[in-house]
Tab-separated table of C-alpha atoms and ligand atoms in Angstrom:
chain	number	residue	atom	x	y	z
A	1	MET	CA	-13.303	-16.678	-41.739
A	2	ASP	CA	-11.958	-13.082	-42.068
A	3	TYR	CA	-11.865	-11.430	-38.977
A	4	LYS	CA	-9.203	-8.708	-40.138
A	5	THR	CA	-12.041	-6.254	-41.117
A	6	ARG	CA	-13.241	-5.900	-37.486
A	7	VAL	CA	-13.312	-2.565	-35.986
A	8	ARG	CA	-12.143	-2.098	-32.120
A	9	ILE	CA	-15.472	-0.540	-30.041
A	10	SER	CA	-12.224	1.824	-28.583
A	11	THR	CA	-11.211	3.058	-32.016
A	12	ILE	CA	-15.297	4.284	-32.855
A	13	LEU	CA	-15.629	5.685	-29.263
A	14	ILE	CA	-12.444	6.621	-27.911
A	15	ASP	CA	-10.486	7.443	-30.503
A	16	GLU	CA	-13.561	8.453	-33.067
A	17	LYS	CA	-11.894	7.279	-35.992
A	18	VAL	CA	-14.713	5.842	-37.501
A	19	THR	CA	-17.136	8.657	-39.092
A	20	PRO	CA	-21.019	8.153	-39.016
A	21	GLY	CA	-22.305	5.982	-41.927
A	22	THR	CA	-19.139	3.913	-42.432
A	23	ASP	CA	-20.180	-0.091	-42.294
A	24	VAL	CA	-18.104	-1.561	-39.459
A	25	THR	CA	-18.002	-5.082	-38.591
A	26	LEU	CA	-17.755	-5.727	-34.680
A	27	LEU	CA	-16.447	-8.918	-32.983
A	28	GLY	CA	-17.287	-9.263	-29.357
A	29	TRP	CA	-19.282	-10.758	-26.688
A	30	VAL	CA	-23.109	-9.998	-26.065
A	31	ARG	CA	-23.795	-7.917	-22.912
A	32	THR	CA	-27.793	-7.763	-23.131
A	33	VAL	CA	-30.369	-8.596	-25.831
A	34	ARG	CA	-33.397	-7.947	-26.288
A	35	ILE	CA	-35.763	-9.163	-28.252
A	36	GLY	CA	-38.709	-6.912	-29.475
A	37	LYS	CA	-41.922	-7.703	-31.444
A	38	ALA	CA	-41.075	-5.403	-34.192
A	39	VAL	CA	-37.197	-3.979	-32.962
A	40	SER	CA	-34.484	-5.958	-31.548
A	41	PHE	CA	-31.603	-4.862	-29.817
A	42	VAL	CA	-28.539	-6.417	-28.885
A	43	GLU	CA	-25.251	-4.796	-26.789
A	44	VAL	CA	-22.137	-6.004	-27.521
A	45	ASN	CA	-18.418	-5.311	-25.693
A	46	ASP	CA	-15.219	-6.596	-27.224
A	47	GLY	CA	-12.781	-5.221	-24.080
A	48	SER	CA	-11.255	-2.963	-25.971
A	49	CYS	CA	-12.929	-0.065	-23.882
A	50	ARG	CA	-15.201	0.537	-20.984
A	51	SER	CA	-18.846	0.431	-23.540
A	52	GLY	CA	-20.288	-1.879	-25.706
A	53	ILE	CA	-22.291	-0.680	-28.507
A	54	GLN	CA	-26.395	-1.037	-29.310
A	55	GLY	CA	-26.876	-2.645	-32.117
A	56	VAL	CA	-30.628	-2.357	-33.484
A	57	ALA	CA	-32.566	-4.678	-36.120
A	58	GLU	CA	-35.828	-5.446	-37.014
A	59	THR	CA	-36.956	-8.075	-35.726
A	60	GLU	CA	-38.573	-9.996	-38.676
A	61	SER	CA	-36.290	-9.801	-41.146
A	62	HIS	CA	-33.400	-11.235	-38.578
A	63	PRO	CA	-34.597	-14.448	-37.257
A	64	GLU	CA	-31.138	-15.193	-36.637
A	65	LEU	CA	-31.310	-13.183	-33.331
A	66	LYS	CA	-33.117	-15.837	-31.552
A	67	THR	CA	-29.301	-17.524	-31.350
A	68	ILE	CA	-28.005	-14.626	-29.648
A	69	THR	CA	-28.059	-14.562	-25.462
A	70	THR	CA	-25.823	-12.813	-22.777
A	71	GLY	CA	-22.698	-13.807	-23.133
A	72	ALA	CA	-22.416	-15.531	-26.917
A	73	SER	CA	-19.538	-14.359	-29.045
A	74	VAL	CA	-20.878	-12.480	-32.198
A	75	ARG	CA	-19.871	-11.126	-35.636
A	76	MET	CA	-22.428	-8.052	-35.740
A	77	LYS	CA	-22.582	-6.292	-38.603
A	78	GLY	CA	-23.945	-2.825	-40.071
A	79	ALA	CA	-23.793	0.865	-40.613
A	80	LEU	CA	-22.422	2.903	-37.513
A	81	VAL	CA	-25.442	5.975	-37.221
A	82	VAL	CA	-25.503	8.493	-34.314
A	83	SER	CA	-28.137	6.869	-31.710
A	84	GLU	CA	-31.241	8.957	-30.850
A	85	GLY	CA	-31.287	6.944	-27.488
A	86	LYS	CA	-30.244	7.941	-24.178
A	87	GLY	CA	-26.373	7.678	-23.150
A	88	GLN	CA	-24.886	6.243	-25.956
A	89	LYS	CA	-23.137	8.440	-28.587
A	90	TYR	CA	-23.501	5.750	-31.490
A	91	GLU	CA	-25.221	2.302	-32.395
A	92	VAL	CA	-24.866	-0.206	-35.570
A	93	GLN	CA	-27.776	-0.497	-37.549
A	94	ILE	CA	-27.605	-4.210	-38.032
A	95	SER	CA	-27.311	-6.108	-41.460
A	96	SER	CA	-26.194	-9.152	-40.136
A	97	ILE	CA	-25.503	-10.716	-36.897
A	98	GLU	CA	-23.805	-13.833	-36.912
A	99	LEU	CA	-23.382	-16.220	-33.559
A	100	ILE	CA	-19.722	-17.270	-33.274
A	101	GLY	CA	-20.320	-19.102	-29.933
A	102	ALA	CA	-23.121	-20.008	-28.238
A	103	ALA	CA	-23.542	-18.922	-24.231
A	104	PRO	CA	-27.087	-21.521	-22.949
A	105	ASP	CA	-28.603	-20.128	-19.822
A	106	ASN	CA	-25.750	-20.794	-17.492
A	107	PHE	CA	-23.644	-18.513	-18.372
A	108	PRO	CA	-22.614	-17.216	-14.964
A	109	LEU	CA	-22.234	-13.802	-15.632
A	110	GLN	CA	-25.855	-13.154	-16.153
A	111	LYS	CA	-26.270	-8.981	-16.581
A	112	LYS	CA	-26.819	-8.205	-12.675
A	113	ARG	CA	-24.667	-7.229	-10.038
A	114	HIS	CA	-22.909	-9.930	-8.603
A	115	SER	CA	-20.620	-10.331	-5.460
A	116	MET	CA	-16.695	-9.890	-5.961
A	117	GLU	CA	-16.614	-13.340	-3.700
A	118	PHE	CA	-18.553	-14.707	-6.483
A	119	LEU	CA	-16.425	-13.285	-9.345
A	120	ARG	CA	-13.529	-14.392	-7.535
A	121	GLU	CA	-14.621	-17.832	-7.722
A	122	ILE	CA	-15.028	-17.252	-11.758
A	123	ALA	CA	-11.422	-15.502	-12.211
A	124	HIS	CA	-11.315	-16.993	-15.864
A	125	LEU	CA	-14.899	-15.485	-16.968
A	126	ARG	CA	-14.643	-12.407	-14.647
A	127	PRO	CA	-12.369	-10.198	-17.289
A	128	ARG	CA	-15.978	-10.090	-19.225
A	129	SER	CA	-17.665	-7.872	-16.744
A	130	ASN	CA	-16.999	-4.203	-16.662
A	131	THR	CA	-14.878	-4.141	-13.462
A	132	PHE	CA	-12.595	-6.424	-14.048
A	133	GLY	CA	-12.545	-5.262	-18.022
A	134	ALA	CA	-11.398	-1.671	-16.479
A	135	ILE	CA	-8.797	-2.930	-13.690
A	136	ASN	CA	-6.984	-5.361	-16.208
A	137	ARG	CA	-6.829	-2.553	-19.015
A	138	LEU	CA	-5.839	-0.469	-15.862
A	139	ARG	CA	-2.960	-2.974	-15.077
A	140	SER	CA	-1.675	-3.300	-18.669
A	141	LYS	CA	-1.644	0.630	-19.409
A	142	LEU	CA	0.312	1.244	-15.639
A	143	ALA	CA	3.003	-1.124	-16.295
A	144	TYR	CA	3.870	0.900	-19.349
A	145	GLY	CA	3.386	4.352	-17.496
A	146	ILE	CA	6.144	2.512	-15.052
A	147	HIS	CA	8.743	1.557	-17.539
A	148	LYS	CA	7.845	4.695	-19.487
A	149	TYR	CA	8.630	6.885	-16.248
A	150	TYR	CA	12.276	5.128	-15.916
A	151	GLN	CA	12.915	4.810	-19.506
A	152	GLU	CA	12.478	8.274	-19.833
A	153	ARG	CA	14.911	9.221	-17.126
A	154	GLY	CA	18.172	6.623	-18.013
A	155	PHE	CA	17.185	3.800	-15.614
A	156	ASN	CA	17.719	0.164	-17.259
A	157	TYR	CA	15.561	-2.394	-16.968
A	158	ILE	CA	16.899	-5.247	-15.046
A	159	HIS	CA	15.763	-8.917	-15.069
A	160	THR	CA	16.354	-10.218	-11.788
A	161	PRO	CA	16.049	-14.670	-10.616
A	162	ILE	CA	12.803	-15.332	-10.098
A	163	ILE	CA	14.925	-18.758	-8.524
A	164	THR	CA	17.175	-17.441	-5.934
A	165	ALA	CA	19.698	-18.670	-2.994
A	166	SER	CA	19.312	-15.269	-1.589
A	167	ASP	CA	16.666	-14.658	1.676
A	168	CYS	CA	16.546	-10.645	0.580
A	169	GLU	CA	14.263	-9.761	3.586
A	170	GLY	CA	15.415	-12.270	6.194
A	171	ALA	CA	12.000	-12.641	7.035
A	172	GLY	CA	12.053	-16.552	5.995
A	173	ASP	CA	8.267	-16.089	4.297
A	174	MET	CA	9.960	-17.918	0.993
A	175	PHE	CA	8.861	-20.685	-1.150
A	176	ARG	CA	10.927	-23.576	-1.339
A	177	VAL	CA	11.897	-24.377	-5.006
A	178	SER	CA	13.300	-28.237	-4.993
A	179	THR	CA	13.335	-31.314	-7.289
A	180	LEU	CA	14.057	-33.583	-4.202
A	181	PRO	CA	11.082	-36.045	-3.418
A	182	ALA	CA	8.753	-34.965	-0.699
A	183	ASP	CA	8.410	-38.070	0.565
A	184	ASN	CA	11.759	-39.309	0.912
A	185	PRO	CA	14.614	-36.757	0.332
A	186	PRO	CA	17.911	-37.697	0.692
A	187	LYS	CA	19.486	-37.287	4.043
A	188	THR	CA	22.978	-36.262	4.967
A	189	LYS	CA	25.375	-38.049	7.561
A	190	GLU	CA	23.906	-36.291	10.605
A	191	GLY	CA	20.308	-37.139	9.562
A	192	GLY	CA	19.220	-33.781	7.902
A	193	ILE	CA	18.338	-33.040	4.400
A	194	ASP	CA	21.272	-33.125	1.749
A	195	TRP	CA	20.446	-29.894	-0.328
A	196	ASP	CA	23.708	-30.778	-1.844
A	197	LYS	CA	21.869	-33.821	-4.130
A	198	ASP	CA	19.096	-31.042	-4.699
A	199	PHE	CA	19.092	-29.618	-8.355
A	200	PHE	CA	21.274	-26.704	-7.651
A	201	ALA	CA	23.263	-28.550	-5.267
A	202	GLU	CA	21.999	-25.724	-2.552
A	203	GLN	CA	18.786	-24.622	-1.045
A	204	THR	CA	16.678	-22.343	-3.519
A	205	PHE	CA	13.685	-20.160	-2.916
A	206	LEU	CA	11.084	-18.192	-5.179
A	207	THR	CA	12.300	-14.459	-4.951
A	208	VAL	CA	10.774	-11.952	-2.449
A	209	SER	CA	12.391	-8.945	-3.894
A	210	GLY	CA	15.029	-8.529	-7.057
A	211	GLN	CA	17.097	-5.864	-4.936
A	212	LEU	CA	20.334	-7.908	-3.683
A	213	GLU	CA	20.965	-8.299	-7.616
A	214	GLY	CA	19.417	-4.667	-8.506
A	215	GLU	CA	22.296	-3.415	-6.345
A	216	ALA	CA	25.157	-5.256	-8.306
A	217	LEU	CA	23.688	-3.800	-11.561
A	218	ALA	CA	23.397	-0.641	-9.970
A	219	THR	CA	26.592	-0.475	-8.815
A	220	ALA	CA	27.688	-1.045	-12.346
A	221	LEU	CA	25.168	1.011	-14.456
A	222	GLY	CA	24.499	3.872	-12.430
A	223	ASP	CA	20.426	3.817	-12.319
A	224	ILE	CA	18.475	0.466	-12.727
A	225	TYR	CA	14.626	-0.861	-11.958
A	226	THR	CA	13.062	-3.905	-11.657
A	227	PHE	CA	9.371	-5.232	-12.578
A	228	GLY	CA	8.597	-8.800	-12.051
A	229	PRO	CA	7.158	-11.144	-9.907
A	230	THR	CA	7.953	-11.927	-6.278
A	231	PHE	CA	6.505	-14.480	-4.077
A	232	ARG	CA	5.825	-14.542	-0.276
A	233	SER	CA	4.848	-17.720	1.873
A	234	GLU	CA	3.999	-15.177	4.778
A	235	ASN	CA	0.580	-16.518	6.238
A	236	SER	CA	-1.027	-13.243	5.971
A	237	ASN	CA	-4.745	-13.595	4.822
A	238	THR	CA	-5.325	-9.846	4.558
A	239	SER	CA	-7.350	-7.833	1.757
A	240	ARG	CA	-3.631	-6.201	1.360
A	241	HIS	CA	-1.241	-9.259	1.110
A	242	ALA	CA	-0.707	-11.654	-1.747
A	243	SER	CA	1.469	-14.447	-2.126
A	244	GLU	CA	2.446	-13.854	-5.749
A	245	PHE	CA	2.828	-9.673	-6.566
A	246	TRP	CA	4.744	-7.414	-8.669
A	247	MET	CA	7.415	-5.232	-7.546
A	248	ILE	CA	9.069	-2.468	-9.153
A	249	GLU	CA	12.354	-1.748	-7.755
A	250	PRO	CA	14.473	1.221	-8.691
A	251	GLU	CA	18.030	0.889	-7.168
A	252	MET	CA	20.351	4.351	-7.577
A	253	ALA	CA	24.315	4.717	-7.019
A	254	TRP	CA	25.183	7.688	-5.736
A	255	ALA	CA	22.435	7.839	-3.562
A	256	GLU	CA	21.309	9.001	-0.239
A	257	LEU	CA	17.992	8.532	1.814
A	258	GLU	CA	16.781	12.129	0.686
A	259	ASP	CA	16.754	11.154	-3.059
A	260	ASN	CA	15.341	7.887	-2.557
A	261	MET	CA	12.598	9.914	-0.941
A	262	ASP	CA	12.511	12.575	-3.585
A	263	LEU	CA	12.754	9.646	-6.441
A	264	ALA	CA	9.473	7.875	-4.600
A	265	GLU	CA	7.339	11.409	-4.209
A	266	ASP	CA	7.841	12.179	-7.744
A	267	PHE	CA	7.851	8.654	-9.295
A	268	LEU	CA	3.877	8.227	-7.555
A	269	LYS	CA	3.235	11.680	-8.640
A	270	GLU	CA	3.845	11.023	-12.081
A	271	ILE	CA	2.251	7.736	-12.475
A	272	PHE	CA	-0.736	9.007	-11.173
A	273	LYS	CA	-0.671	11.763	-13.349
A	274	PHE	CA	-0.369	9.018	-16.562
A	275	THR	CA	-2.807	7.406	-14.728
A	276	LEU	CA	-4.892	10.333	-14.924
A	277	ASN	CA	-4.442	11.469	-18.529
A	278	GLU	CA	-4.125	8.118	-20.812
A	279	CYS	CA	-6.430	5.737	-18.704
A	280	SER	CA	-9.386	8.033	-18.243
A	281	ASP	CA	-12.127	6.136	-19.944
A	282	GLU	CA	-11.258	3.093	-16.568
A	283	MET	CA	-10.973	5.947	-14.309
A	284	GLU	CA	-14.309	7.795	-14.999
A	285	PHE	CA	-15.613	3.996	-14.407
A	286	PHE	CA	-13.892	3.728	-10.821
A	287	ASN	CA	-14.872	6.935	-9.919
A	288	GLN	CA	-18.688	6.448	-10.940
A	289	TRP	CA	-18.655	2.978	-9.771
A	290	ILE	CA	-16.115	1.977	-7.350
A	291	GLU	CA	-14.812	4.952	-5.317
A	292	LYS	CA	-16.598	8.401	-5.573
A	293	GLY	CA	-13.706	10.478	-5.265
A	294	ALA	CA	-10.844	8.602	-7.249
A	295	ILE	CA	-10.173	11.106	-9.315
A	296	GLU	CA	-9.890	13.775	-7.387
A	297	LYS	CA	-8.140	11.809	-4.807
A	298	LEU	CA	-5.325	11.392	-7.334
A	299	GLU	CA	-5.345	14.858	-8.114
A	300	GLY	CA	-4.975	15.796	-4.180
A	301	VAL	CA	-1.910	13.416	-4.445
A	302	ILE	CA	0.325	14.972	-7.455
A	303	ASN	CA	-0.736	18.839	-6.328
A	304	ASN	CA	0.212	18.299	-2.966
A	305	GLN	CA	3.447	17.571	-0.858
A	306	PHE	CA	4.393	14.431	0.753
A	307	GLU	CA	4.637	14.671	4.386
A	308	ARG	CA	7.919	13.600	5.736
A	309	LEU	CA	7.796	12.400	9.364
A	310	SER	CA	10.620	10.512	11.535
A	311	TYR	CA	9.927	7.154	13.233
A	312	THR	CA	10.786	8.916	16.236
A	313	ASP	CA	7.914	11.774	15.697
A	314	ALA	CA	5.436	9.681	14.260
A	315	ILE	CA	5.969	7.137	17.450
A	316	LYS	CA	5.158	10.349	19.809
A	317	ILE	CA	2.475	10.988	17.949
A	318	LEU	CA	0.737	7.433	17.850
A	319	GLU	CA	1.708	6.823	21.709
A	320	LYS	CA	-0.318	10.011	22.352
A	321	ASN	CA	-3.428	8.097	20.891
A	322	SER	CA	-2.666	5.039	21.826
A	323	ASP	CA	-6.070	4.165	23.386
A	324	LYS	CA	-7.198	3.992	19.393
A	325	PHE	CA	-5.289	0.918	18.958
A	326	GLU	CA	-5.394	-2.852	19.280
A	327	PHE	CA	-1.567	-3.202	19.104
A	328	PRO	CA	0.404	-1.675	21.948
A	329	VAL	CA	2.665	0.970	20.347
A	330	GLY	CA	6.195	2.484	21.620
A	331	TRP	CA	9.832	3.211	20.134
A	332	GLY	CA	11.384	0.005	18.810
A	333	THR	CA	8.049	-1.728	17.834
A	334	ASP	CA	7.123	-2.505	14.229
A	335	LEU	CA	3.830	-0.349	13.143
A	336	GLN	CA	1.150	-2.025	12.476
A	337	SER	CA	-1.336	-1.306	9.706
A	338	GLU	CA	-3.578	0.353	12.056
A	339	HIS	CA	-0.936	2.688	13.273
A	340	GLU	CA	0.076	3.211	9.459
A	341	ARG	CA	-3.486	3.963	8.419
A	342	TYR	CA	-3.868	6.361	11.265
A	343	LEU	CA	-1.063	8.270	10.490
A	344	THR	CA	-1.805	8.582	6.901
A	345	GLU	CA	-5.586	9.048	7.149
A	346	GLN	CA	-6.191	10.707	10.208
A	347	VAL	CA	-3.080	12.587	11.273
A	348	VAL	CA	-1.641	14.021	7.623
A	349	LYS	CA	-4.583	12.956	5.432
A	350	LYS	CA	-2.403	12.339	2.342
A	351	PRO	CA	0.849	10.086	1.940
A	352	VAL	CA	3.251	10.485	3.872
A	353	ILE	CA	6.741	8.920	3.985
A	354	LEU	CA	8.297	7.608	7.499
A	355	TYR	CA	12.105	7.174	7.971
A	356	ASP	CA	14.985	6.148	10.197
A	357	TYR	CA	13.706	3.310	11.940
A	358	PRO	CA	15.171	1.260	14.898
A	359	GLU	CA	17.940	-0.837	13.314
A	360	GLU	CA	16.531	-3.934	15.168
A	361	ILE	CA	13.002	-4.460	13.397
A	362	LYS	CA	14.845	-3.601	9.497
A	363	SER	CA	16.756	-5.434	7.563
A	364	PHE	CA	20.570	-6.452	7.532
A	365	TYR	CA	20.986	-4.348	4.202
A	366	MET	CA	20.186	-0.917	5.620
A	367	LYS	CA	22.612	1.859	6.243
A	368	VAL	CA	23.336	2.206	9.738
A	369	SER	CA	22.810	6.209	10.968
A	370	GLY	CA	25.291	7.760	12.665
A	371	ASP	CA	22.966	7.747	16.326
A	372	GLY	CA	23.903	3.825	16.219
A	373	LYS	CA	20.132	3.053	16.927
A	374	THR	CA	18.264	3.395	13.564
A	375	VAL	CA	18.874	2.898	9.862
A	376	GLY	CA	18.122	4.910	6.886
A	377	ALA	CA	15.064	3.099	5.896
A	378	MET	CA	11.790	4.939	4.489
A	379	ASP	CA	8.223	3.427	4.321
A	380	VAL	CA	5.794	5.535	2.457
A	381	LEU	CA	2.003	4.955	3.301
A	382	VAL	CA	-1.143	6.148	1.742
A	383	PRO	CA	-4.704	6.253	2.715
A	384	GLY	CA	-6.711	3.196	2.555
A	385	ILE	CA	-3.723	1.224	2.225
A	386	GLY	CA	-1.243	2.013	4.009
A	387	GLU	CA	2.263	0.539	3.177
A	388	ILE	CA	2.588	1.311	-0.789
A	389	ILE	CA	6.792	1.560	-1.003
A	390	GLY	CA	9.435	0.591	1.443
A	391	GLY	CA	13.010	1.287	0.795
A	392	SER	CA	16.168	2.505	2.204
A	393	GLN	CA	19.573	3.591	1.391
A	394	ARG	CA	21.620	0.574	1.648
A	395	GLU	CA	24.955	0.239	4.056
A	396	GLU	CA	28.211	0.413	1.510
A	397	ARG	CA	30.810	0.386	4.376
A	398	LEU	CA	31.939	-2.836	4.475
A	399	ASP	CA	33.013	-3.557	8.051
A	400	VAL	CA	29.609	-1.744	8.932
A	401	LEU	CA	27.795	-4.349	6.933
A	402	VAL	CA	29.669	-7.514	8.392
A	403	GLU	CA	29.155	-6.304	11.808
A	404	ARG	CA	25.063	-5.802	11.292
A	405	MET	CA	24.718	-9.061	9.545
A	406	LYS	CA	26.420	-10.676	12.537
A	407	LYS	CA	24.034	-8.605	14.556
A	408	LYS	CA	21.048	-9.740	12.716
A	409	GLY	CA	22.078	-13.602	13.275
A	410	LEU	CA	23.616	-14.401	9.827
A	411	ASN	CA	27.147	-15.403	9.061
A	412	PRO	CA	29.282	-12.812	6.768
A	413	GLU	CA	31.051	-15.989	6.439
A	414	ASP	CA	28.681	-17.941	4.310
A	415	GLU	CA	29.271	-18.801	0.454
A	416	THR	CA	26.027	-16.807	-0.546
A	417	TYR	CA	26.553	-13.063	0.961
A	418	GLN	CA	30.276	-13.309	-0.539
A	419	TRP	CA	28.877	-11.786	-4.113
A	420	TYR	CA	26.948	-9.457	-2.057
A	421	LEU	CA	29.816	-7.909	0.317
A	422	ASP	CA	32.317	-7.930	-2.578
A	423	LEU	CA	29.948	-5.302	-3.882
A	424	ARG	CA	31.323	-3.482	-0.555
A	425	ARG	CA	34.811	-4.670	-1.445
A	426	PHE	CA	35.251	-3.625	-4.463
A	427	GLY	CA	34.537	-0.228	-5.465
A	428	THR	CA	31.674	0.454	-2.772
A	429	VAL	CA	29.232	3.643	-3.436
A	430	PRO	CA	26.220	5.140	-1.508
A	431	HIS	CA	23.689	3.672	-2.852
A	432	SER	CA	19.384	3.844	-2.760
A	433	GLY	CA	16.349	2.105	-3.849
A	434	PHE	CA	12.738	1.070	-3.045
A	435	GLY	CA	10.197	-1.358	-3.586
A	436	LEU	CA	6.561	-0.359	-5.034
A	437	GLY	CA	3.965	-3.227	-4.741
A	438	PHE	CA	2.323	-2.944	-8.073
A	439	GLU	CA	-1.013	-4.033	-6.673
A	440	ARG	CA	-1.378	-1.749	-4.132
A	441	THR	CA	-0.899	0.832	-6.653
A	442	LEU	CA	-3.613	-0.748	-8.850
A	443	MET	CA	-5.740	-0.936	-5.467
A	444	TYR	CA	-4.942	2.914	-4.623
A	445	VAL	CA	-5.644	4.064	-7.832
A	446	SER	CA	-8.834	2.118	-8.557
A	447	GLY	CA	-10.733	2.243	-5.322
A	448	LEU	CA	-10.701	-1.683	-5.559
A	449	SER	CA	-10.594	-2.873	-1.818
A	450	ASN	CA	-9.393	-6.364	-2.442
A	451	ILE	CA	-5.896	-7.353	-3.973
A	452	ARG	CA	-7.302	-10.414	-5.189
A	453	ASP	CA	-9.341	-7.634	-7.359
A	454	VAL	CA	-6.595	-6.273	-8.786
A	455	ILE	CA	-4.764	-9.174	-10.361
A	456	PRO	CA	-6.294	-11.361	-13.101
A	457	PHE	CA	-5.501	-14.699	-10.976
A	458	PRO	CA	-4.552	-13.763	-7.525
A	459	ARG	CA	-2.751	-16.779	-5.395
A	460	THR	CA	-3.132	-16.278	-1.560
A	461	PRO	CA	-3.153	-18.346	1.116
A	462	ARG	CA	-5.099	-21.658	0.502
A	463	TRP	CA	-5.739	-20.231	-2.794
A	464	ALA	CA	-4.065	-21.230	-6.562
A	465	LYS	CA	-6.600	-21.859	-8.516
A	466	PHE	CA	-6.741	-21.498	-12.077
B	1	LIG	O1	9.063	-2.996	2.171
B	1	LIG	P1	9.198	-4.523	1.188
B	1	LIG	O2	9.204	-5.847	2.128
B	1	LIG	O3	10.507	-4.483	0.125
B	1	LIG	C1	11.272	-4.647	0.108
B	1	LIG	O4	11.273	-6.505	-0.397
B	1	LIG	C2	12.852	-4.092	-0.590
B	1	LIG	N1	13.456	-5.167	-1.371
B	1	LIG	C3	12.308	-3.213	-1.661
B	1	LIG	C4	13.773	-2.309	-2.072
B	1	LIG	O5	14.087	-1.397	-1.293
B	1	LIG	N2	14.010	-2.728	-3.235
B	1	LIG	O6	8.145	-5.000	0.052
B	1	LIG	C5	8.024	-3.845	-0.989
B	1	LIG	C6	6.088	-3.515	-1.205
B	1	LIG	C7	5.798	-2.734	-0.290
B	1	LIG	O7	5.376	-1.589	0.146
B	1	LIG	C8	4.567	-3.239	-0.442
B	1	LIG	O8	4.063	-2.445	-1.603
B	1	LIG	C9	4.629	-4.598	-1.558
B	1	LIG	O9	6.307	-4.323	-1.894
B	1	LIG	N3	4.668	-5.915	-0.340
B	1	LIG	C10	3.377	-6.437	-1.047
B	1	LIG	N4	2.093	-6.385	-1.489
B	1	LIG	C11	1.209	-7.419	-1.617
B	1	LIG	N5	1.617	-8.459	-1.125
B	1	LIG	C12	2.317	-8.700	-0.153
B	1	LIG	N6	2.300	-9.901	0.313
B	1	LIG	C13	3.255	-7.883	-0.164
B	1	LIG	N7	4.594	-7.879	0.516
B	1	LIG	C14	4.814	-6.312	-0.017
């Protein structure tokens, strides 16, 4: 069979590269069929864009129409004509329609509204629905937009390891990678597990962040970014946490916290601009069906300066409103998502960058400030989501870093940290970077409120199906 003659529906409807009157061959999946006495209608969608194209045929001269059902894959041939019907530009006057793969009545995606919960159970079929077609196309295009942003600015794309012996965030929420038998691992003389017998002869995990390795590359190439999968075994069953998610982590040598904040703000604005320009088909869909005002929201972000607020000032605001929160708030506490959302949604009503956090609540690698109490950390919070970016200026002074590690209960003599400390021993430079959660960005852009719906096959506690 010759499939090469097919025309994508996006070529017709978005790119407008086919003139009416041309014979076209469409390959796709049937969304709806209406068999009338005289005339029948078949709507075919091929996943290349939001809309399908309706084919029209005389019922009597096409007995094969009887085999065509919702969900079936078909080859539809005919002349493309300007449609007189409402809400569609073109239709196809069917010359032939051929069933490729049948879909019996039990095809789960019949034309009706399905709940998001039900669609998660059929994650293998949900990409054929409007919402999941749109989010998966958006995911692809935005990934390209992000690469474009960094490549055009001279940042080098780095592949950091997925299996690692370092615990970047020090939070202990890591998935172990091991080939030792789980039921009877080899033991040391002291009775503990003998990791020396494991595959890598040491304990290894799936990475929670590519940052530490990213720093090694930034302190050689200047500006780098990573864009890869990261894994966290934290048992947070929320709409904003996934156990496997993608992160974009730029790292810049010769950059301080303010440069980092400038990059974060510019980066978000530029990728939102890219989205509005290059993903208009998807954004119109989200704007109409998922979050009314989604387009205006992005325009607002692009055209306004982000608020910048120190942690200390943020705490003062929150303390004045403490009666509104479930969790207590005070200087030194980690902000809960209710606090973050209150700041961005109720106080500043736009994205806000919080900076200079208490050193006790932040990771070991962050730059110690002159006040001895805070570190040069920054988080970007956006309405509806909360934290979307976390980053910092890194501690580049060897002696200060070593002291801070000790304070955090890490052993700076430990073999695993030596390469990281070498970056400070040899030609150290001020450097900064951050991590943007790709799924949280997609949630913000599309208005989809659950992280499980912006990644094709989500992994969350007690859920690794597909
Ligand atoms: O704030 P985090 O933990 O920062 C780091 O990992 C740093 N090493 C990044 C760096 O400085 N290079 O995570 C960064 C971002 C968060 O702001 C959030 O958007 C996302 O990653 N994120 C998650 N997204 C989905 N599910 C989770 N469980 C997430 N944990 C973090």
